[in-house]
Coordinates of C-alpha atoms in Angstrom, one line a residue:
M224 CA 112.0 98.1 81.2
P225 CA 110.3 101.5 80.4
F226 CA 107.3 102.5 82.4
D227 CA 104.0 103.1 80.7
F228 CA 102.6 106.3 82.3
S229 CA 99.3 105.9 80.4
A230 CA 98.6 102.9 82.6
V231 CA 98.3 105.2 85.7
S232 CA 94.7 106.1 86.2
A233 CA 95.0 108.0 89.5
P234 CA 96.8 111.4 90.0
F235 CA 100.4 110.9 90.9
R236 CA 102.8 113.3 92.4
M237 CA 106.3 113.0 93.9
Q238 CA 106.4 113.2 97.7
P239 CA 109.0 115.5 99.4
G240 CA 112.2 113.7 99.9
L241 CA 111.7 111.1 97.2
R242 CA 114.4 110.8 94.6
R243 CA 115.7 108.4 92.0
L244 CA 117.9 105.7 93.4
A245 CA 121.5 105.8 92.4
P246 CA 122.5 102.9 90.1
G247 CA 123.4 99.9 92.2
A248 CA 121.8 101.3 95.3
L249 CA 119.7 98.9 97.4
Q250 CA 116.0 99.2 96.6
L251 CA 114.6 97.1 99.4
T252 CA 115.2 97.3 103.1
P253 CA 114.3 94.4 105.4
I254 CA 112.2 95.3 108.4
D255 CA 113.2 94.1 111.9
P256 CA 110.2 92.1 113.3
D257 CA 111.0 93.4 116.8
S258 CA 110.9 97.0 115.7
P259 CA 108.0 99.4 116.6
T260 CA 107.5 100.1 112.9
F261 CA 106.8 96.4 112.2
G262 CA 104.3 96.3 115.0
E263 CA 102.5 99.4 113.7
K264 CA 102.4 98.1 110.1
L265 CA 101.1 94.7 111.3
A266 CA 98.4 96.4 113.4
A267 CA 97.3 98.6 110.5
L268 CA 97.1 95.6 108.1
S269 CA 95.4 93.4 110.8
G270 CA 92.9 96.2 111.5
H271 CA 92.0 96.6 107.8
P272 CA 92.6 93.2 106.1
Q273 CA 90.3 94.1 103.2
H274 CA 92.9 96.7 102.1
A275 CA 95.9 94.5 102.5
L276 CA 95.8 92.6 99.2
V277 CA 93.8 94.7 96.7
T278 CA 94.0 93.7 93.0
S279 CA 92.1 94.5 89.8
T280 CA 90.0 91.9 88.1
G281 CA 92.1 90.0 85.6
F282 CA 95.4 91.4 86.9
D283 CA 98.1 88.7 87.2
A284 CA 100.8 89.7 89.7
K285 CA 103.0 86.8 88.9
H286 CA 105.6 88.6 86.9
A287 CA 105.8 91.6 89.3
L288 CA 106.1 89.2 92.3
Q289 CA 108.8 87.2 90.5
A290 CA 110.8 90.5 89.8
L291 CA 110.4 91.6 93.4
L292 CA 111.6 88.2 94.7
R293 CA 114.6 88.3 92.3
Q294 CA 115.5 91.8 93.6
V295 CA 115.2 90.9 97.3
I296 CA 117.3 87.7 96.8
D297 CA 120.0 89.7 94.9
E298 CA 120.1 92.4 97.6
H299 CA 119.6 90.3 100.8
P300 CA 120.6 86.7 100.0
A301 CA 121.4 85.8 103.7
D302 CA 117.8 86.6 104.6
F303 CA 116.6 83.9 102.1
A304 CA 119.3 81.2 102.6

């Protein structure tokens, strides 16, 4: 599905080290709940819950969440058995 760049209202720039994924490459990486990274992310979200789930009025995330769920199930089926 092509991306509509006119829908982006904020400045966007590529970050150093980011690149297109190779076709067939994994797009999602499960995080180990025992890792320090998970603890740091959980602490950041817990400390600022008002920023955890931000949406625009009238935006329906259903289709995006369904696509994300399909992707994660395709890539990591054992984690969702």
